[in-house]
XYZ file of C-alpha atoms in Angstrom:
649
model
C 64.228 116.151 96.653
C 60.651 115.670 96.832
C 58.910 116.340 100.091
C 55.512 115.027 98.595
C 56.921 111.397 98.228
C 58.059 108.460 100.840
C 61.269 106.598 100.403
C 62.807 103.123 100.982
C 66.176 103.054 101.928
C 68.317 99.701 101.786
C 71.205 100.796 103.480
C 74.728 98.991 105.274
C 75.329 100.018 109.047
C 78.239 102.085 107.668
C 79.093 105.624 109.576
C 79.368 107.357 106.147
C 76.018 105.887 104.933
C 74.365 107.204 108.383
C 76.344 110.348 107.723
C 74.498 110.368 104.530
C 71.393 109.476 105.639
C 71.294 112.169 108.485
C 71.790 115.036 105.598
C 68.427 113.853 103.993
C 66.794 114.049 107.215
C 67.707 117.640 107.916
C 67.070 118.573 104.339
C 63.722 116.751 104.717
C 64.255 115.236 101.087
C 61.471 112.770 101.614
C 58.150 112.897 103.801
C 58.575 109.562 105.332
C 61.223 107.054 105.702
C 61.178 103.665 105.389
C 64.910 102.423 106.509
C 66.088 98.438 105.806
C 69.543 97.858 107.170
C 71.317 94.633 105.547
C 72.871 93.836 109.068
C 72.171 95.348 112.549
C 73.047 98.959 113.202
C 75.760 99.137 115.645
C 74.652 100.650 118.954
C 76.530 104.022 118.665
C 74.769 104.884 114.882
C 71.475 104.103 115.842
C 71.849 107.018 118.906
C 72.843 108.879 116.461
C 69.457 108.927 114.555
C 67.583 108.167 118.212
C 68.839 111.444 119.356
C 67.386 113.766 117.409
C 63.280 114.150 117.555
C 63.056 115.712 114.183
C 65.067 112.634 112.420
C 62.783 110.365 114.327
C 59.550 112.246 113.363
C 60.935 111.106 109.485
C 61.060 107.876 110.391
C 57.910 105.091 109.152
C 60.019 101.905 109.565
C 63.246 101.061 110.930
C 63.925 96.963 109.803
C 66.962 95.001 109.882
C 66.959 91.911 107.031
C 70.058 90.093 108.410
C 71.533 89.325 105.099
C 75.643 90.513 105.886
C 76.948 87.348 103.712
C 77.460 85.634 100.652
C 75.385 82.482 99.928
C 78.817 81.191 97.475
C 76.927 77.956 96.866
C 73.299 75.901 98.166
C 75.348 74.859 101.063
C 78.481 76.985 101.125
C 78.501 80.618 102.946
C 81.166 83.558 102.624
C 81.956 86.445 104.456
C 84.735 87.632 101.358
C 86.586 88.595 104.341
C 90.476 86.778 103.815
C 91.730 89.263 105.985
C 90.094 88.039 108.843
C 93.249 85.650 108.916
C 96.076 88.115 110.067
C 93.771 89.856 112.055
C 92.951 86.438 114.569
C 96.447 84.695 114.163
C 98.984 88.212 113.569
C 100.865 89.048 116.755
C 100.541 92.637 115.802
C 96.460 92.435 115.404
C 95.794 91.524 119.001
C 94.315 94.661 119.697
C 91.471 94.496 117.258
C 90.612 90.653 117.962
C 87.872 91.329 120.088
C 86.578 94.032 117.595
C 86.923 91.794 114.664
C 85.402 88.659 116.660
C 82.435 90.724 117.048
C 81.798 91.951 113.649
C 81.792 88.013 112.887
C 79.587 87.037 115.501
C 77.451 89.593 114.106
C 77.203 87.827 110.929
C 77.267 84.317 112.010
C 73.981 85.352 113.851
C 72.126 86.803 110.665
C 72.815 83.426 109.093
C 71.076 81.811 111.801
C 68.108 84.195 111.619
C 68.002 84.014 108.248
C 67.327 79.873 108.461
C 65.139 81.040 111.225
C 67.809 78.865 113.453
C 68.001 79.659 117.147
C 70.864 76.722 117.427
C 72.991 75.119 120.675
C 76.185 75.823 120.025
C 79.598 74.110 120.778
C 82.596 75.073 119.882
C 86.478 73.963 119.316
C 88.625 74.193 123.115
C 92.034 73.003 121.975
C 93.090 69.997 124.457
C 96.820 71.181 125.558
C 96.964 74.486 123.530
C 100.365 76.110 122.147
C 99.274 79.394 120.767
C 97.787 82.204 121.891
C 94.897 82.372 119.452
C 93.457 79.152 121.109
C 90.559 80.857 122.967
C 89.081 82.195 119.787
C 86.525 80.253 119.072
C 85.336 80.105 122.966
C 85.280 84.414 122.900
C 83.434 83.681 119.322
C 80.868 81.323 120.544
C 79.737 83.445 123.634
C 79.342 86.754 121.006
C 77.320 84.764 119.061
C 75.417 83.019 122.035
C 74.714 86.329 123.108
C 73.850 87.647 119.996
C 71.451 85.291 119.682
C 69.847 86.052 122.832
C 69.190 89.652 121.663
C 67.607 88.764 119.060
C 64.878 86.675 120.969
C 64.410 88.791 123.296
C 63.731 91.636 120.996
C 61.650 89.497 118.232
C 59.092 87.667 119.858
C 58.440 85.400 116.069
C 62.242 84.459 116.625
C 62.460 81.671 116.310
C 59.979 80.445 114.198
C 57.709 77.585 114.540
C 58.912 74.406 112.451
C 58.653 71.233 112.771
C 62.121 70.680 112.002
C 64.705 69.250 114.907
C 66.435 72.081 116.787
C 69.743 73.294 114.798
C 73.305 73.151 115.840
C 75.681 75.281 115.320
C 79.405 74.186 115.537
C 82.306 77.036 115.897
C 86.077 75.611 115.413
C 89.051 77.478 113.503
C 91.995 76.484 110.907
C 93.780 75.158 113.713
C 91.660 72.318 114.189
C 92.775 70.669 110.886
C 95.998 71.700 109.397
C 96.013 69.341 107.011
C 93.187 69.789 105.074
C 94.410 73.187 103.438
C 97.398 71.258 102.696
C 96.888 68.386 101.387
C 96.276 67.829 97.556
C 92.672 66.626 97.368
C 91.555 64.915 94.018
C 87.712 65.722 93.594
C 87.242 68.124 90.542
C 86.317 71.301 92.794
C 89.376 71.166 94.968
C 91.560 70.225 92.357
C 90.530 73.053 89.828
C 91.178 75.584 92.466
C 94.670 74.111 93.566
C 96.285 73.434 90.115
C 94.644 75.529 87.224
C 94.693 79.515 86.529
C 91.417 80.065 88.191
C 89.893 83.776 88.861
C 88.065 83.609 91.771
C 86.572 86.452 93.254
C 83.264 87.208 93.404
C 82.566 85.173 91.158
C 84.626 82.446 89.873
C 85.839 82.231 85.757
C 88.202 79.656 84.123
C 89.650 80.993 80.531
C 88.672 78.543 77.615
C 89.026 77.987 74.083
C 85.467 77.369 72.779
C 84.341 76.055 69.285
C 87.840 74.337 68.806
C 88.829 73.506 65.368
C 85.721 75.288 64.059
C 85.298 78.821 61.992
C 83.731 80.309 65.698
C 86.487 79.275 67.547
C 87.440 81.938 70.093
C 89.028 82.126 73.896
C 86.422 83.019 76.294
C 86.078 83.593 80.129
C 83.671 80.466 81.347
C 81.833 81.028 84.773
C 82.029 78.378 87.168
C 78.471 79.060 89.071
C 75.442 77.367 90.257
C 73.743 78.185 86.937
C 76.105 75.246 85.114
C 74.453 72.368 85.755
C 77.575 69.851 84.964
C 79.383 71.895 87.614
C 77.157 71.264 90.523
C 76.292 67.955 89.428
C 79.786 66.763 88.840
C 82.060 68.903 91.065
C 82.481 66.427 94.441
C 83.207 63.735 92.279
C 86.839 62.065 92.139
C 89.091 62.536 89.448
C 89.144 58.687 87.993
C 85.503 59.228 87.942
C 85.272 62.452 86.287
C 86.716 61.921 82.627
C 84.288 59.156 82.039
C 80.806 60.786 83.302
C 81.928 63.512 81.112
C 82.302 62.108 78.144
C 79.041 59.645 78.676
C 77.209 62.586 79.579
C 78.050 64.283 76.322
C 77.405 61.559 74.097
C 73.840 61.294 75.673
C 73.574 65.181 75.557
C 74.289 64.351 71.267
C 72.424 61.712 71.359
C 69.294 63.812 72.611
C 69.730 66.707 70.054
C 69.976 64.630 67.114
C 69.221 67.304 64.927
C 72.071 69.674 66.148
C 74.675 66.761 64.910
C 77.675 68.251 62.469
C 76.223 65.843 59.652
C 72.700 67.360 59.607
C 73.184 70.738 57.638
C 70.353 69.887 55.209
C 67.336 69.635 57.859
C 64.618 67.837 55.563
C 61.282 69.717 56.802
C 60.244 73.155 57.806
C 59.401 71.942 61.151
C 63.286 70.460 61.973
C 64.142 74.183 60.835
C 61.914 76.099 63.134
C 62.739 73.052 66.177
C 66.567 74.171 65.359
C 66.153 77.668 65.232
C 64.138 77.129 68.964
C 66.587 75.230 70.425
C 69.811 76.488 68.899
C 70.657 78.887 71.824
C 70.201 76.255 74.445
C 72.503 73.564 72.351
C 75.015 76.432 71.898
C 75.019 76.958 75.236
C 75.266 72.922 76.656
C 77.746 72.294 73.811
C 80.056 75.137 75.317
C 79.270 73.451 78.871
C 80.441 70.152 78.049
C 83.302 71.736 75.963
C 84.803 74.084 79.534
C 84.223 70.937 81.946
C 86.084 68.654 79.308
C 89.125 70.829 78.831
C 89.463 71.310 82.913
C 89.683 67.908 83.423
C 92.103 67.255 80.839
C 94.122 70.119 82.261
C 93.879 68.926 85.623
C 94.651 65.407 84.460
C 97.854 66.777 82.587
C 99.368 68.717 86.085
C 98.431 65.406 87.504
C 100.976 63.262 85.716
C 103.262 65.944 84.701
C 103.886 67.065 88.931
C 104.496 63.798 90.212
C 101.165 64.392 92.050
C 100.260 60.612 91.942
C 103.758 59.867 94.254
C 103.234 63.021 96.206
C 99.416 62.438 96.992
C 100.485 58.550 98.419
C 102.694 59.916 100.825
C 100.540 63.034 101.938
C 97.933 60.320 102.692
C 100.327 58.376 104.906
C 101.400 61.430 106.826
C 97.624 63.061 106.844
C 96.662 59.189 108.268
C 99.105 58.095 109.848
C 98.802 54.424 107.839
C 100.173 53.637 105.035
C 97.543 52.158 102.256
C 97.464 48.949 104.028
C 95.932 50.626 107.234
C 99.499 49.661 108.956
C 102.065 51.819 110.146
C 103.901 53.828 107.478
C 107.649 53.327 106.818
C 110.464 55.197 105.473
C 108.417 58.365 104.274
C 111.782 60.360 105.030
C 113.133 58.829 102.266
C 110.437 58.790 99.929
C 110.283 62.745 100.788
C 113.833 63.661 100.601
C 113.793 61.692 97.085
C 110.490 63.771 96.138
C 112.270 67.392 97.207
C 115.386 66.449 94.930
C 112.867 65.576 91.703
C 113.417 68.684 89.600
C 109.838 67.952 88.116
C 107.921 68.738 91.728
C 107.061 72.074 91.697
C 108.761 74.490 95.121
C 105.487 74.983 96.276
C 104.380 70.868 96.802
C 107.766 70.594 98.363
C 107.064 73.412 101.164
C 103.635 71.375 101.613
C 105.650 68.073 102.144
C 108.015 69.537 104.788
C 105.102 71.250 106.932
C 103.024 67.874 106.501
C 105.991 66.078 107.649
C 106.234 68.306 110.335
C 102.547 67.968 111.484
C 102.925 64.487 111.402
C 106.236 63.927 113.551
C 105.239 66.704 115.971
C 108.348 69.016 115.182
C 111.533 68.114 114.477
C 115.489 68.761 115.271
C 115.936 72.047 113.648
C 119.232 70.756 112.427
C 116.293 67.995 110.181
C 114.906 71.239 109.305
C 117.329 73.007 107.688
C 118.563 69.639 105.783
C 114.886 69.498 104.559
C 115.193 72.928 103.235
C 118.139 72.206 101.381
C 117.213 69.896 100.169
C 113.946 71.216 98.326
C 115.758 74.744 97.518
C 113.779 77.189 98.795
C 113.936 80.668 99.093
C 114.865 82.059 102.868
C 110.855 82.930 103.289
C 109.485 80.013 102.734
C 111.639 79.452 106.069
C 109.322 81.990 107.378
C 106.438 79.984 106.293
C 107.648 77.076 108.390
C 108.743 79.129 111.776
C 105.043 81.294 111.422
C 103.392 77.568 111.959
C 103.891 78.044 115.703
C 101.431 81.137 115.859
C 98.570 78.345 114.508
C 99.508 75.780 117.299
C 101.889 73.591 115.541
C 105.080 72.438 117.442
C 107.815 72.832 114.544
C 110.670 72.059 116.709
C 111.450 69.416 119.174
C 114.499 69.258 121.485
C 117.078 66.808 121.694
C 115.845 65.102 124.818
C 112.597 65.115 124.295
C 110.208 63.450 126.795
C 106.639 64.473 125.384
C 104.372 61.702 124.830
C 102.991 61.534 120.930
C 99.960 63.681 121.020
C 96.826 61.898 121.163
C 95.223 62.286 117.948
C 92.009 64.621 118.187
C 89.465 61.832 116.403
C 89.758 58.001 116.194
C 92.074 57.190 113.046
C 90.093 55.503 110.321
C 89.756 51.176 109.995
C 90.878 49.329 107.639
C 87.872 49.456 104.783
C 84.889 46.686 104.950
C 85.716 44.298 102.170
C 83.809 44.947 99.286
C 83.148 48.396 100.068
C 85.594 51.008 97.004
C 88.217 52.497 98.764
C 90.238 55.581 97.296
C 94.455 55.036 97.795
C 94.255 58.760 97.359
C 91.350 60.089 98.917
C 92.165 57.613 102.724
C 91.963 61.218 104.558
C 88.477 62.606 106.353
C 88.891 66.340 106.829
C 88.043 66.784 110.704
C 84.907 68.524 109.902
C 83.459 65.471 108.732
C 84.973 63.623 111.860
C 83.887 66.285 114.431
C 79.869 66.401 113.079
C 79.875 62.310 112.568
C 80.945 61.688 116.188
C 78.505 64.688 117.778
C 75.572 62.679 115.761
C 76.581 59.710 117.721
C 76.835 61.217 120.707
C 80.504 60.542 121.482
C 81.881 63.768 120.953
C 84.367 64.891 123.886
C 82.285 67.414 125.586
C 85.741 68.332 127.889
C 87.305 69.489 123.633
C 83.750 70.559 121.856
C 82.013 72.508 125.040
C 78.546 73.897 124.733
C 78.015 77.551 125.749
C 74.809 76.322 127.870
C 74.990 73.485 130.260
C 72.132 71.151 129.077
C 69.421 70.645 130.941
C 67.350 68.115 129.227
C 68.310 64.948 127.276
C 66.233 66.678 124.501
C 67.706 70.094 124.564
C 70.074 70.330 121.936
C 71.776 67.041 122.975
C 72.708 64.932 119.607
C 70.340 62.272 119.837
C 67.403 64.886 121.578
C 68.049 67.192 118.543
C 66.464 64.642 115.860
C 63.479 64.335 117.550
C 62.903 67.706 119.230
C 61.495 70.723 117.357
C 62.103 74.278 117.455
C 58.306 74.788 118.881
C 57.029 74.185 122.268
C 57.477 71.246 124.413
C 54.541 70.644 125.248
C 52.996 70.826 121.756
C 55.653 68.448 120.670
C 54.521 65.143 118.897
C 56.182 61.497 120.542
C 58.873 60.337 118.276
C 60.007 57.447 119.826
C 58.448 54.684 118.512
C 60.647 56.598 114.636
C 63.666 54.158 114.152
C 65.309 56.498 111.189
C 63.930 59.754 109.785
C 61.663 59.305 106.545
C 62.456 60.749 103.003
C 59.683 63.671 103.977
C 60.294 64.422 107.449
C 62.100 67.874 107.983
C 65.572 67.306 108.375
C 67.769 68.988 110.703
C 70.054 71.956 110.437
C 74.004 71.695 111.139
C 75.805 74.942 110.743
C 79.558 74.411 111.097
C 81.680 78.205 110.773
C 85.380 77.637 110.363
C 87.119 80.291 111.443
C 90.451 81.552 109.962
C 89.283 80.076 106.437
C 87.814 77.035 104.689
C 88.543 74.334 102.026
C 86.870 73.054 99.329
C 87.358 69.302 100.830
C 85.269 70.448 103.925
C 82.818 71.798 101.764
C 82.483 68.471 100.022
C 81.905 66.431 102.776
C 79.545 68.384 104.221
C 77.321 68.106 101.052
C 78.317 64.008 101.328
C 77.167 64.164 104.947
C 74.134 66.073 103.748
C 73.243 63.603 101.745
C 74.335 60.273 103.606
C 73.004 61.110 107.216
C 69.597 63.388 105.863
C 70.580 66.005 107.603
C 71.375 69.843 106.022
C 74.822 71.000 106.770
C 76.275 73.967 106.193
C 79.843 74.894 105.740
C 80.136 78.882 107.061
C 83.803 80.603 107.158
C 85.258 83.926 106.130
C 86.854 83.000 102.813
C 88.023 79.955 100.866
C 91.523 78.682 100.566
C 93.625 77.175 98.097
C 97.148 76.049 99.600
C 98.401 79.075 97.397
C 96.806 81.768 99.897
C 97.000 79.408 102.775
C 101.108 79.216 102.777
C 100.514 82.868 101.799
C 98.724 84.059 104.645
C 101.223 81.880 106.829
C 104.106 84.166 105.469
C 102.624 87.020 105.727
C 102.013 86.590 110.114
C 105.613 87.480 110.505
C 105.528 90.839 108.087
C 105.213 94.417 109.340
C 101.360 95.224 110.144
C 101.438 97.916 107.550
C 102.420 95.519 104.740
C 99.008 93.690 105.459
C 96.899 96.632 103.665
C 93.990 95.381 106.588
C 90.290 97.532 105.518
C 90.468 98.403 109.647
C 94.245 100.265 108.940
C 92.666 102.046 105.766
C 91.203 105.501 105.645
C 87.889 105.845 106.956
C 85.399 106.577 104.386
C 83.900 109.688 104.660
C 80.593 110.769 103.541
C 81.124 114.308 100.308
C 77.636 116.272 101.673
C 77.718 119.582 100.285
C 76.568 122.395 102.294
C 73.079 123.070 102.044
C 71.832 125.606 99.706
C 70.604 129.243 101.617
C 67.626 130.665 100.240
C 68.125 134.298 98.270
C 67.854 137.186 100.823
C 65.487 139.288 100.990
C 65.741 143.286 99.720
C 66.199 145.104 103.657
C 67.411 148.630 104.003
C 71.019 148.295 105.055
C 72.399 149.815 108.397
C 74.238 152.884 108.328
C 76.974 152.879 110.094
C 77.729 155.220 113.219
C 80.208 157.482 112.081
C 78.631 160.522 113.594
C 78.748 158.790 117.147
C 82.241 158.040 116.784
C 83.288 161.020 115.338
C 81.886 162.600 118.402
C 84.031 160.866 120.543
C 87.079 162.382 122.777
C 90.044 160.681 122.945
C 89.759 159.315 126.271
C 86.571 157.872 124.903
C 83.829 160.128 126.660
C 81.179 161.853 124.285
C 81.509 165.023 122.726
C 79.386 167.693 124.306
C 78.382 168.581 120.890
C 74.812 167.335 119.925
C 73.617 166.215 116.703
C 70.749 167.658 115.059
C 67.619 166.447 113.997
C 68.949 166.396 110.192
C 71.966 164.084 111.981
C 70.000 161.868 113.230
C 67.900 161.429 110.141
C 70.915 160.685 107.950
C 71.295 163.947 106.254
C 74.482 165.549 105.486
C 76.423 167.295 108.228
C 78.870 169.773 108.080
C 82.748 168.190 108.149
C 84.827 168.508 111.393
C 88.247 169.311 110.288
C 90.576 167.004 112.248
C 92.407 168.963 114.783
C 96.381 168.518 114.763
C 97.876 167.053 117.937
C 101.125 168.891 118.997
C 104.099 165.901 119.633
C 104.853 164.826 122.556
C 107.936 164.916 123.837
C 110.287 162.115 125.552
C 109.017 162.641 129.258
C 105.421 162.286 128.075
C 104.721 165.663 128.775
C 103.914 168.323 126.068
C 105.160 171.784 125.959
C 102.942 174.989 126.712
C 99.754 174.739 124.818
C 100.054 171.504 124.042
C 98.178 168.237 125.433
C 99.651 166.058 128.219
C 99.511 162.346 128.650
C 96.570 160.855 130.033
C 97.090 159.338 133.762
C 97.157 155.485 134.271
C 94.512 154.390 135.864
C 95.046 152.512 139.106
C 93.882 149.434 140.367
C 94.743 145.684 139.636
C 94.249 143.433 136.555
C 91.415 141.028 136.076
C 92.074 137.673 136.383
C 90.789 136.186 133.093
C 91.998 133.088 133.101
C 90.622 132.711 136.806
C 86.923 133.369 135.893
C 87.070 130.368 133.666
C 88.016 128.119 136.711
């Protein structure tokens, strides 16, 4: 405590931390106040510091620095929220949706503020929807619209001049694409986090054996971040691609420290010591690089062959597509699955991932097919679960006998047949529909009746896809012509696209947005609540059908409460106690009136007076009345009750 000094609080819009905060108001710890809140204070804490004049008198500055997320990568933004999932597709978490959509349209707006990003915004509106989570991302959009709003009307330098194109911001969900957290995708990122012993939380580690072969050697915990170079160069590439950029890479990395080579332990000159000794820590640290990256791929290479993923990854394609690798219509993939689900050397979990994409791509099936296909794969009775808990996303798992439902119509145009000449993966033939959805809205030809905006437009050039690459975020009027531009230069400010799946994101999304990033010149980024691996994906699915209280949501936890100990009372001061009145009641009858004995002056003063011997009451007997000489029984006295409870009406 220092009343002489101001202080800077960075605070979260918890109630504990205002709780907090209130005690060193009222303590007056600090002269003046300067509060920064990392997201905006929720209308009923802020009146709690509004309503109290000497709290606001403590008060300098009162800033909010929108910053409630987690930049994960240079295009790639968290919420470390995988909760959110239960709470938007659970049957039991309907009643904290709308609190929950909210909180997230809170955050999805201070990742627009912080791009300085007042966006148009469309959103997902399922064509013939199943489930009752289908208006999510319309509820979503028109928080964050309004959101928005707010904020410009309360921050007149919102938004910001720039020359760059209005943003847009795009708001869909998991149902969208099923497939996607599915599938097994064969870039290095996605398949890291699908087949090897990753530790991803915060922060995301891979357990290596470094210096192999070598007197250092030693198992260590390698960090997979934005700091490792290889990673963020190599990550997005394909697998068949991989192996051999490493290994060139390396030999080039060897081939440009010469004098770090095994065979040079006699350096001929002072200077190659002192260059060695300068550069050692940065070889160490490229050599263990090289060495983590190496053994992934290998590892990833080995589950490859070893889980029949080459024979599995052909036929998720043809389901995923709908063609078969000659762009024609697939045949017999029951058989080839029902042969994959009896191969002892397919792991349970790729065989629940077959029968749910088979199921996605008939459009349900007999449940009688159902339970044959479980059989068949021996699984447990919850992976069942898993299968029935698809209906809460929108997926039709069973279809009747007679059935006279037309094939759906699929939600983008399927993919040609490649361009001759142009490389064309067997494995990789499947666009997430993020990449389909933000293609066709730069075209213009995205259905407006599925992806809605949340303000009619008025002008070709507001917000409209082709009005968005040549109007910017300033004035109209001050706006340069563009039309005469037939593509955007290498210098010219590129647009913003800010796509938030709800419900959880993949690593495939996240790589075509950086492809789109860099094929179109535009900046996308990928926005969701958490990342998922098919792992937590089925996992999630399973868990929609448990018992709320299994779920362990942060809403169902106990509310953290601010420990403020009581303040501490200054010493009291030395007073003359009060003596009590024991002469005044001593000088009291019995039927309370005073005694017509007086005290004396030397009473009154508190001096000692002479004892009154307590007289002795004679008994009284039964009938209440006492004997000769002795004292009767005072009357009642008449007259009704109060009515206490009455005066308090």
């Amino acid at each position: 405590m220092n009343p002489q000094l101001d202080a800077v609080y960075i605070l979260s819009p918890e109630s504990h931390i205002v709780d907090y905060l209130l005690d060193d108001f009222h303590r007056r710890r600090y002269r003046r106040s300067f509060l920064t809140w990392t997201s905006l204070l929720y209308p009923d804490l802020r009146a709690r510091l509004d309503s109290l004049p000497h709290v606001k008198q403590q008060i300098a500055h009162f800033r909010t620095l929108n910053i409630d997320f987690y930049p994960r990568e240079s295009h790639l933004i968290t919420f470390r929220d995988p909760w959110s999932f239960p709470v938007l597709y659970h049957p039991a978490c309907n009643q904290s949706v709308r609190d929950h959509l909210e909180a997230l349209s809170q955050k999805i707006v201070s990742v627009c503020v912080s791009l300085g990003e007042y966006p148009t915004i469309r959103y997902y509106k399922p064509r013939h929807p199943l489930h009752a989570a289908a208006v999510l991302c319309s509820h979503l959009a028109r928080f964050v619209q309004e959101g928005l709003d707010q904020h410009a009307k309360f921050h007149n330098d919102f938004p910001p001049p720039s020359p760059r194109p209005r943003g847009i911001l795009m708001i869909t969900d998991r149902t969208m694409d099923m497939f996607a957290p599915l599938l097994h995708e064969f870039t290095y990122q996605a398949m890291a986090h699908d087949l090897l012993p990753l530790k991803d939380g915060d922060r995301t580690f891979y357990k290596t054996v470094v210096n192999e072969g070598g007197p250092n050697q030693e198992e260590k915990d390698m960090e997979l971040s934005e700091r490792d170079k290889i990673w963020v160069t190599n990550r997005h590439l394909h697998m068949k691609d991989l192996l051999e950029k490493l290994v060139a890479d390396f030999k080039k990395f060897r081939a440009d420290n010469p004098q770090f080579a095994e065979s040079d332990d006699n350096p001929s000159t002072l200077n190659n010591i002192k260059d060695m000794i300068a550069g050692l820590p940065q070889f160490q640290e490229g050599k263990e690089a090289y060495s983590l990256h190496l053994n992934m791929a290998q590892a990833c290479m080995s589950q490859f062959q070893e889980r029949q993923l080459p024979n599995i990854g052909t036929l998720e394609q043809s389901m995923a597509t709908g063609l078969d690798e000659d762009y024609k219509k697939p045949k017999n993939l029951t058989d080839q699955m029902v042969r994959l689900l009896d191969d002892d050397n397919v792991d349970s979990t790729d065989r629940l991932r077959l029968i749910i994409e088979y199921i996605l791509y008939r459009d349900g099936i007999f449940p009688s097919d159902i339970e044959k296909l479980l059989l068949h794969a021996q699984l447990p009775a919850q992976d069942g679960e898993v299968v029935n808990n698809l209906e809460l996303l929108g997926v039709r798992v069973v279809r009747p006998v007679k059935d006279t439902k037309l094939a759906p119509t699929p939600l983008f145009p399927r993919k040609l047949a490649p361009t001759p000449g142009l490389e064309d993966v067997a494995l990789s033939r499947y666009d997430p529909g993020i990449k389909l959805m933000i293609e066709e809205h730069l075209r213009g030809t995205l259905d407006q009746s599925i992806f809605p905006f949340t303000k009619p437009l008025l002008d070709a050039n507001d917000g409209g896809p082709l009005g968005q690459t040549n109007v910017s975020q300033a004035s109209l009027r001050s706006a340069k012509p563009t039309w005469a531009r037939t593509r955007p230069s290498a210098l010219e400010p590129r647009q913003r696209i800010i796509v938030f799946m709800a419900g959880g994101a993949t690593y495939s999304e996240s790589r075509v947005c950086y492809d789109i990033s860099n094929n179109l010149a535009k900046d996308v980024y990928l926005a969701s609540s958490h990342m998922l691996t098919p792992k937590l994906f089925l996992r999630q699915i399973r868990d929609l059908s448990v018992d709320r209280r299994q779920l362990d949501l942060p809403m169902d936890r106990p509310k953290t409460k601010a420990n403020i100990a009581p303040p501490e009372r200054p010493p009291a001061e030395d007073k003359p106690q009060p003596q009590p009145p024991t002469e005044k009641v001593a000088g009291l009858k019995l039927d309370g009136r005073p005694s017509p004995h007086k005290s004396t002056n030397s009473e009154s003063n508190g001096s000692h007076a002479p004892k009154v011997q307590p007289q002795q009451l004679p008994p009284v007997s039964a009938g209440g009345t006492a004997q000769k000489g002795k004292l009767s029984k005072e009357p009642k006295e008449k007259g009704k009750k109060r009515g206490f409870f009455k005066s308090l009406k």
